[in-house]
């Protein structure tokens, strides 16, 4: 067969095309893998040779996988998907130091168009063009030899055999290093692109099938508010986004990022830790009765959370969301989206957190009996476009990074934009407190907690979402603040000054929420409740 037509290449056998694509991706889309191996296995010649050996090792693995999938007409679409997805993953790994695992994929799947627009950058387009589109065009225009089935099968088997032999040979040549990498430095292998992402996607599908068949688990079936509890509670819980504890002046940050909260006499918890490093993990986890070790988003989805239990006991619950969604936490309670001008009166370049307070007094007034819990899910400090997260009047720290391509900004500009967004959260929380003060016929309380922190360029890391064991404290150490109105039961606050210095986490929120409403249920654990209700004043 002769090549013909414009930009035709080839003819090649499908096997040749597979090898070309595998080597291209191994060589050009895996710099994060080589860098990470090189940084950990520093030292002699053998270490350098080991790092180099990763190239034939991953290329051979790609070939085995592609050889199994690229059958006849499926070959080109599969190779193109492989190239395009590797190019996108390479961009995120190289630019932000992230690892694409199951949690990250859930994040991606739940990312809406607004967040996706935040991530679009010139650098991303260049990555996709050079690592994805150009080689994909080559694959698309390649003329393929299609030999008879028997011949094709024999040569395919030879290719697989040679690749497996390469994998085994390379492994045994540097077995000490490979065993050490798979045992002690998994983080290197997590950067093998796109092997780890494909593995994680498979695991995700497997888990969702496994948990989809789970029956709904009722937690705290007979939860009730005791009869002696005749006063009414009004609690606002603010679920923050991407705020790190060490950028709050309440926690000793040198910059004044909490001027209003400092005036309000809030109770600050300096040693508070997140359940996960992503929204999709942390938000459902903090409302779930599962501990961090037991928690899985799919499993938690199939069980009642704190809101379900409180609702069953008669508490009126409203979730207002200016983030992407409640991550299924509010699936069974009243939910309002505030990312649209239809509900949110404070929208300029985007809808502001402040807008979630609009009409809230009406909601409270419309519920003349019983307790009320309002959850406000903030846009907060969602990155990388921190500069979009606050109105212009909050641009106190300058100059700011005005692009989502963090690599193009200085550390100072990134931190300035990030801190301005914290300052806006400080303002927002003071507005929540103002609302509660106007309603002090209730026992009022506010809880504020961030879902996870953020890396701001330390050690080349940006954003969040690293596997928990790998993630730096910046992604896990989060602000947690409580405020109580003047009618709040002083008995339950008696030990809070000692308690606030303890190491606490998202795992304490479930029982603290139930405890705030004096809920009687077997699901409540007094040991994890931050407040002490052991001597109720109203017996
Ligand atoms: Zn988040």
PDB file of N, CA and C in Angstrom, residues 43-91:
ATOM      1  N   UNK A  43      22.468  10.436  44.435  1.00  0.00           N
ATOM      2  CA  UNK A  43      23.655   9.683  44.815  1.00  0.00           C
ATOM      3  C   UNK A  43      24.452   9.243  43.620  1.00  0.00           C
ATOM      4  N   UNK A  44      24.755   7.937  43.571  1.00  0.00           N
ATOM      5  CA  UNK A  44      25.733   7.435  42.612  1.00  0.00           C
ATOM      6  C   UNK A  44      25.190   7.171  41.220  1.00  0.00           C
ATOM      7  N   UNK A  45      26.037   6.545  40.439  1.00  0.00           N
ATOM      8  CA  UNK A  45      25.725   6.227  39.052  1.00  0.00           C
ATOM      9  C   UNK A  45      24.518   5.297  38.985  1.00  0.00           C
ATOM     10  N   UNK A  46      24.447   4.343  39.934  1.00  0.00           N
ATOM     11  CA  UNK A  46      23.366   3.368  39.888  1.00  0.00           C
ATOM     12  C   UNK A  46      22.002   4.050  40.029  1.00  0.00           C
ATOM     13  N   UNK A  47      21.945   5.077  40.887  1.00  0.00           N
ATOM     14  CA  UNK A  47      20.695   5.804  41.085  1.00  0.00           C
ATOM     15  C   UNK A  47      20.274   6.510  39.798  1.00  0.00           C
ATOM     16  N   UNK A  48      21.260   7.105  39.123  1.00  0.00           N
ATOM     17  CA  UNK A  48      20.957   7.789  37.863  1.00  0.00           C
ATOM     18  C   UNK A  48      20.475   6.769  36.834  1.00  0.00           C
ATOM     19  N   UNK A  49      21.173   5.625  36.786  1.00  0.00           N
ATOM     20  CA  UNK A  49      20.775   4.582  35.824  1.00  0.00           C
ATOM     21  C   UNK A  49      19.372   4.064  36.133  1.00  0.00           C
ATOM     22  N   UNK A  50      19.053   3.950  37.430  1.00  0.00           N
ATOM     23  CA  UNK A  50      17.702   3.515  37.820  1.00  0.00           C
ATOM     24  C   UNK A  50      16.667   4.506  37.281  1.00  0.00           C
ATOM     25  N   UNK A  51      16.927   5.791  37.490  1.00  0.00           N
ATOM     26  CA  UNK A  51      15.983   6.804  37.001  1.00  0.00           C
ATOM     27  C   UNK A  51      15.797   6.678  35.489  1.00  0.00           C
ATOM     28  N   UNK A  52      16.909   6.479  34.776  1.00  0.00           N
ATOM     29  CA  UNK A  52      16.813   6.327  33.315  1.00  0.00           C
ATOM     30  C   UNK A  52      16.039   5.056  32.958  1.00  0.00           C
ATOM     31  N   UNK A  53      16.230   3.994  33.777  1.00  0.00           N
ATOM     32  CA  UNK A  53      15.565   2.711  33.479  1.00  0.00           C
ATOM     33  C   UNK A  53      14.043   2.817  33.561  1.00  0.00           C
ATOM     34  N   UNK A  54      13.547   3.869  34.244  1.00  0.00           N
ATOM     35  CA  UNK A  54      12.092   4.041  34.320  1.00  0.00           C
ATOM     36  C   UNK A  54      11.486   4.278  32.938  1.00  0.00           C
ATOM     37  N   UNK A  55      12.302   4.827  32.024  1.00  0.00           N
ATOM     38  CA  UNK A  55      11.792   5.108  30.674  1.00  0.00           C
ATOM     39  C   UNK A  55      11.392   3.828  29.924  1.00  0.00           C
ATOM     40  N   UNK A  56      12.341   2.846  29.732  1.00  0.00           N
ATOM     41  CA  UNK A  56      11.881   1.597  29.092  1.00  0.00           C
ATOM     42  C   UNK A  56      10.848   0.851  29.931  1.00  0.00           C
ATOM     43  N   UNK A  57      10.935   0.980  31.264  1.00  0.00           N
ATOM     44  CA  UNK A  57       9.992   0.284  32.154  1.00  0.00           C
ATOM     45  C   UNK A  57       8.558   0.755  31.905  1.00  0.00           C
ATOM     46  N   UNK A  58       8.347   2.084  31.944  1.00  0.00           N
ATOM     47  CA  UNK A  58       6.971   2.551  31.728  1.00  0.00           C
ATOM     48  C   UNK A  58       6.560   2.388  30.264  1.00  0.00           C
ATOM     49  N   UNK A  59       7.485   2.613  29.329  1.00  0.00           N
ATOM     50  CA  UNK A  59       7.129   2.465  27.911  1.00  0.00           C
ATOM     51  C   UNK A  59       6.644   1.040  27.640  1.00  0.00           C
ATOM     52  N   UNK A  60       7.338   0.053  28.233  1.00  0.00           N
ATOM     53  CA  UNK A  60       6.961  -1.348  28.016  1.00  0.00           C
ATOM     54  C   UNK A  60       5.592  -1.637  28.645  1.00  0.00           C
ATOM     55  N   UNK A  61       5.326  -1.033  29.801  1.00  0.00           N
ATOM     56  CA  UNK A  61       4.000  -1.223  30.426  1.00  0.00           C
ATOM     57  C   UNK A  61       2.905  -0.628  29.523  1.00  0.00           C
ATOM     58  N   UNK A  62       3.174   0.573  28.993  1.00  0.00           N
ATOM     59  CA  UNK A  62       2.211   1.186  28.061  1.00  0.00           C
ATOM     60  C   UNK A  62       1.942   0.254  26.886  1.00  0.00           C
ATOM     61  N   UNK A  63       3.025  -0.321  26.344  1.00  0.00           N
ATOM     62  CA  UNK A  63       2.873  -1.172  25.153  1.00  0.00           C
ATOM     63  C   UNK A  63       1.978  -2.374  25.468  1.00  0.00           C
ATOM     64  N   UNK A  64       2.215  -3.005  26.637  1.00  0.00           N
ATOM     65  CA  UNK A  64       1.399  -4.176  26.993  1.00  0.00           C
ATOM     66  C   UNK A  64      -0.081  -3.776  27.079  1.00  0.00           C
ATOM     67  N   UNK A  65      -0.350  -2.636  27.753  1.00  0.00           N
ATOM     68  CA  UNK A  65      -1.747  -2.203  27.915  1.00  0.00           C
ATOM     69  C   UNK A  65      -2.364  -1.859  26.554  1.00  0.00           C
ATOM     70  N   UNK A  66      -1.615  -1.080  25.766  1.00  0.00           N
ATOM     71  CA  UNK A  66      -2.158  -0.655  24.464  1.00  0.00           C
ATOM     72  C   UNK A  66      -2.322  -1.830  23.519  1.00  0.00           C
ATOM     73  N   UNK A  67      -1.392  -2.791  23.606  1.00  0.00           N
ATOM     74  CA  UNK A  67      -1.472  -3.964  22.731  1.00  0.00           C
ATOM     75  C   UNK A  67      -2.744  -4.761  23.005  1.00  0.00           C
ATOM     76  N   UNK A  68      -3.170  -4.755  24.264  1.00  0.00           N
ATOM     77  CA  UNK A  68      -4.383  -5.495  24.622  1.00  0.00           C
ATOM     78  C   UNK A  68      -5.635  -4.772  24.146  1.00  0.00           C
ATOM     79  N   UNK A  69      -5.551  -3.447  24.040  1.00  0.00           N
ATOM     80  CA  UNK A  69      -6.754  -2.667  23.716  1.00  0.00           C
ATOM     81  C   UNK A  69      -6.873  -2.307  22.232  1.00  0.00           C
ATOM     82  N   UNK A  70      -5.724  -2.099  21.572  1.00  0.00           N
ATOM     83  CA  UNK A  70      -5.749  -1.570  20.202  1.00  0.00           C
ATOM     84  C   UNK A  70      -6.053  -2.661  19.180  1.00  0.00           C
ATOM     85  N   UNK A  71      -7.294  -3.086  19.155  1.00  0.00           N
ATOM     86  CA  UNK A  71      -7.665  -4.149  18.219  1.00  0.00           C
ATOM     87  C   UNK A  71      -8.360  -3.531  17.013  1.00  0.00           C
ATOM     88  N   UNK A  72      -7.746  -3.739  15.840  1.00  0.00           N
ATOM     89  CA  UNK A  72      -8.327  -3.273  14.571  1.00  0.00           C
ATOM     90  C   UNK A  72      -8.797  -1.823  14.620  1.00  0.00           C
ATOM     91  N   UNK A  73     -10.066  -1.581  14.378  1.00  0.00           N
ATOM     92  CA  UNK A  73     -10.574  -0.209  14.246  1.00  0.00           C
ATOM     93  C   UNK A  73     -10.508   0.570  15.548  1.00  0.00           C
ATOM     94  N   UNK A  74     -10.352  -0.142  16.673  1.00  0.00           N
ATOM     95  CA  UNK A  74     -10.303   0.567  17.960  1.00  0.00           C
ATOM     96  C   UNK A  74      -8.949   1.232  18.184  1.00  0.00           C
ATOM     97  N   UNK A  75      -7.936   0.822  17.401  1.00  0.00           N
ATOM     98  CA  UNK A  75      -6.562   1.267  17.674  1.00  0.00           C
ATOM     99  C   UNK A  75      -6.419   2.784  17.710  1.00  0.00           C
ATOM    100  N   UNK A  76      -6.853   3.457  16.628  1.00  0.00           N
ATOM    101  CA  UNK A  76      -6.623   4.906  16.568  1.00  0.00           C
ATOM    102  C   UNK A  76      -7.359   5.680  17.663  1.00  0.00           C
ATOM    103  N   UNK A  77      -8.666   5.436  17.878  1.00  0.00           N
ATOM    104  CA  UNK A  77      -9.329   6.166  18.974  1.00  0.00           C
ATOM    105  C   UNK A  77      -8.658   5.938  20.332  1.00  0.00           C
ATOM    106  N   UNK A  78      -8.191   4.722  20.585  1.00  0.00           N
ATOM    107  CA  UNK A  78      -7.567   4.450  21.883  1.00  0.00           C
ATOM    108  C   UNK A  78      -6.237   5.185  22.011  1.00  0.00           C
ATOM    109  N   UNK A  79      -5.428   5.157  20.941  1.00  0.00           N
ATOM    110  CA  UNK A  79      -4.135   5.850  21.001  1.00  0.00           C
ATOM    111  C   UNK A  79      -4.329   7.357  21.173  1.00  0.00           C
ATOM    112  N   UNK A  80      -5.332   7.907  20.511  1.00  0.00           N
ATOM    113  CA  UNK A  80      -5.581   9.355  20.607  1.00  0.00           C
ATOM    114  C   UNK A  80      -6.069   9.724  22.017  1.00  0.00           C
ATOM    115  N   UNK A  81      -6.968   8.916  22.571  1.00  0.00           N
ATOM    116  CA  UNK A  81      -7.416   9.159  23.952  1.00  0.00           C
ATOM    117  C   UNK A  81      -6.238   9.104  24.916  1.00  0.00           C
ATOM    118  N   UNK A  82      -5.372   8.128  24.687  1.00  0.00           N
ATOM    119  CA  UNK A  82      -4.178   7.949  25.531  1.00  0.00           C
ATOM    120  C   UNK A  82      -3.291   9.193  25.479  1.00  0.00           C
ATOM    121  N   UNK A  83      -3.063   9.703  24.275  1.00  0.00           N
ATOM    122  CA  UNK A  83      -2.201  10.883  24.113  1.00  0.00           C
ATOM    123  C   UNK A  83      -2.831  12.127  24.743  1.00  0.00           C
ATOM    124  N   UNK A  84      -4.110  12.343  24.459  1.00  0.00           N
ATOM    125  CA  UNK A  84      -4.758  13.569  24.950  1.00  0.00           C
ATOM    126  C   UNK A  84      -4.846  13.565  26.478  1.00  0.00           C
ATOM    127  N   UNK A  85      -5.235  12.426  27.062  1.00  0.00           N
ATOM    128  CA  UNK A  85      -5.358  12.432  28.523  1.00  0.00           C
ATOM    129  C   UNK A  85      -3.995  12.574  29.183  1.00  0.00           C
ATOM    130  N   UNK A  86      -2.955  11.943  28.631  1.00  0.00           N
ATOM    131  CA  UNK A  86      -1.619  12.102  29.220  1.00  0.00           C
ATOM    132  C   UNK A  86      -1.171  13.555  29.176  1.00  0.00           C
ATOM    133  N   UNK A  87      -1.537  14.276  28.099  1.00  0.00           N
ATOM    134  CA  UNK A  87      -1.069  15.660  27.973  1.00  0.00           C
ATOM    135  C   UNK A  87      -1.698  16.540  29.048  1.00  0.00           C
ATOM    136  N   UNK A  88      -2.990  16.324  29.336  1.00  0.00           N
ATOM    137  CA  UNK A  88      -3.660  17.128  30.362  1.00  0.00           C
ATOM    138  C   UNK A  88      -3.085  16.798  31.750  1.00  0.00           C
ATOM    139  N   UNK A  89      -2.903  15.499  32.012  1.00  0.00           N
ATOM    140  CA  UNK A  89      -2.361  15.087  33.315  1.00  0.00           C
ATOM    141  C   UNK A  89      -0.946  15.639  33.507  1.00  0.00           C
ATOM    142  N   UNK A  90      -0.141  15.586  32.426  1.00  0.00           N
ATOM    143  CA  UNK A  90       1.234  16.103  32.526  1.00  0.00           C
ATOM    144  C   UNK A  90       1.223  17.573  32.908  1.00  0.00           C
ATOM    145  N   UNK A  91       0.287  18.342  32.348  1.00  0.00           N
ATOM    146  CA  UNK A  91       0.211  19.769  32.680  1.00  0.00           C
ATOM    147  C   UNK A  91      -0.038  19.957  34.171  1.00  0.00           C
TER     148      UNK A  91
END
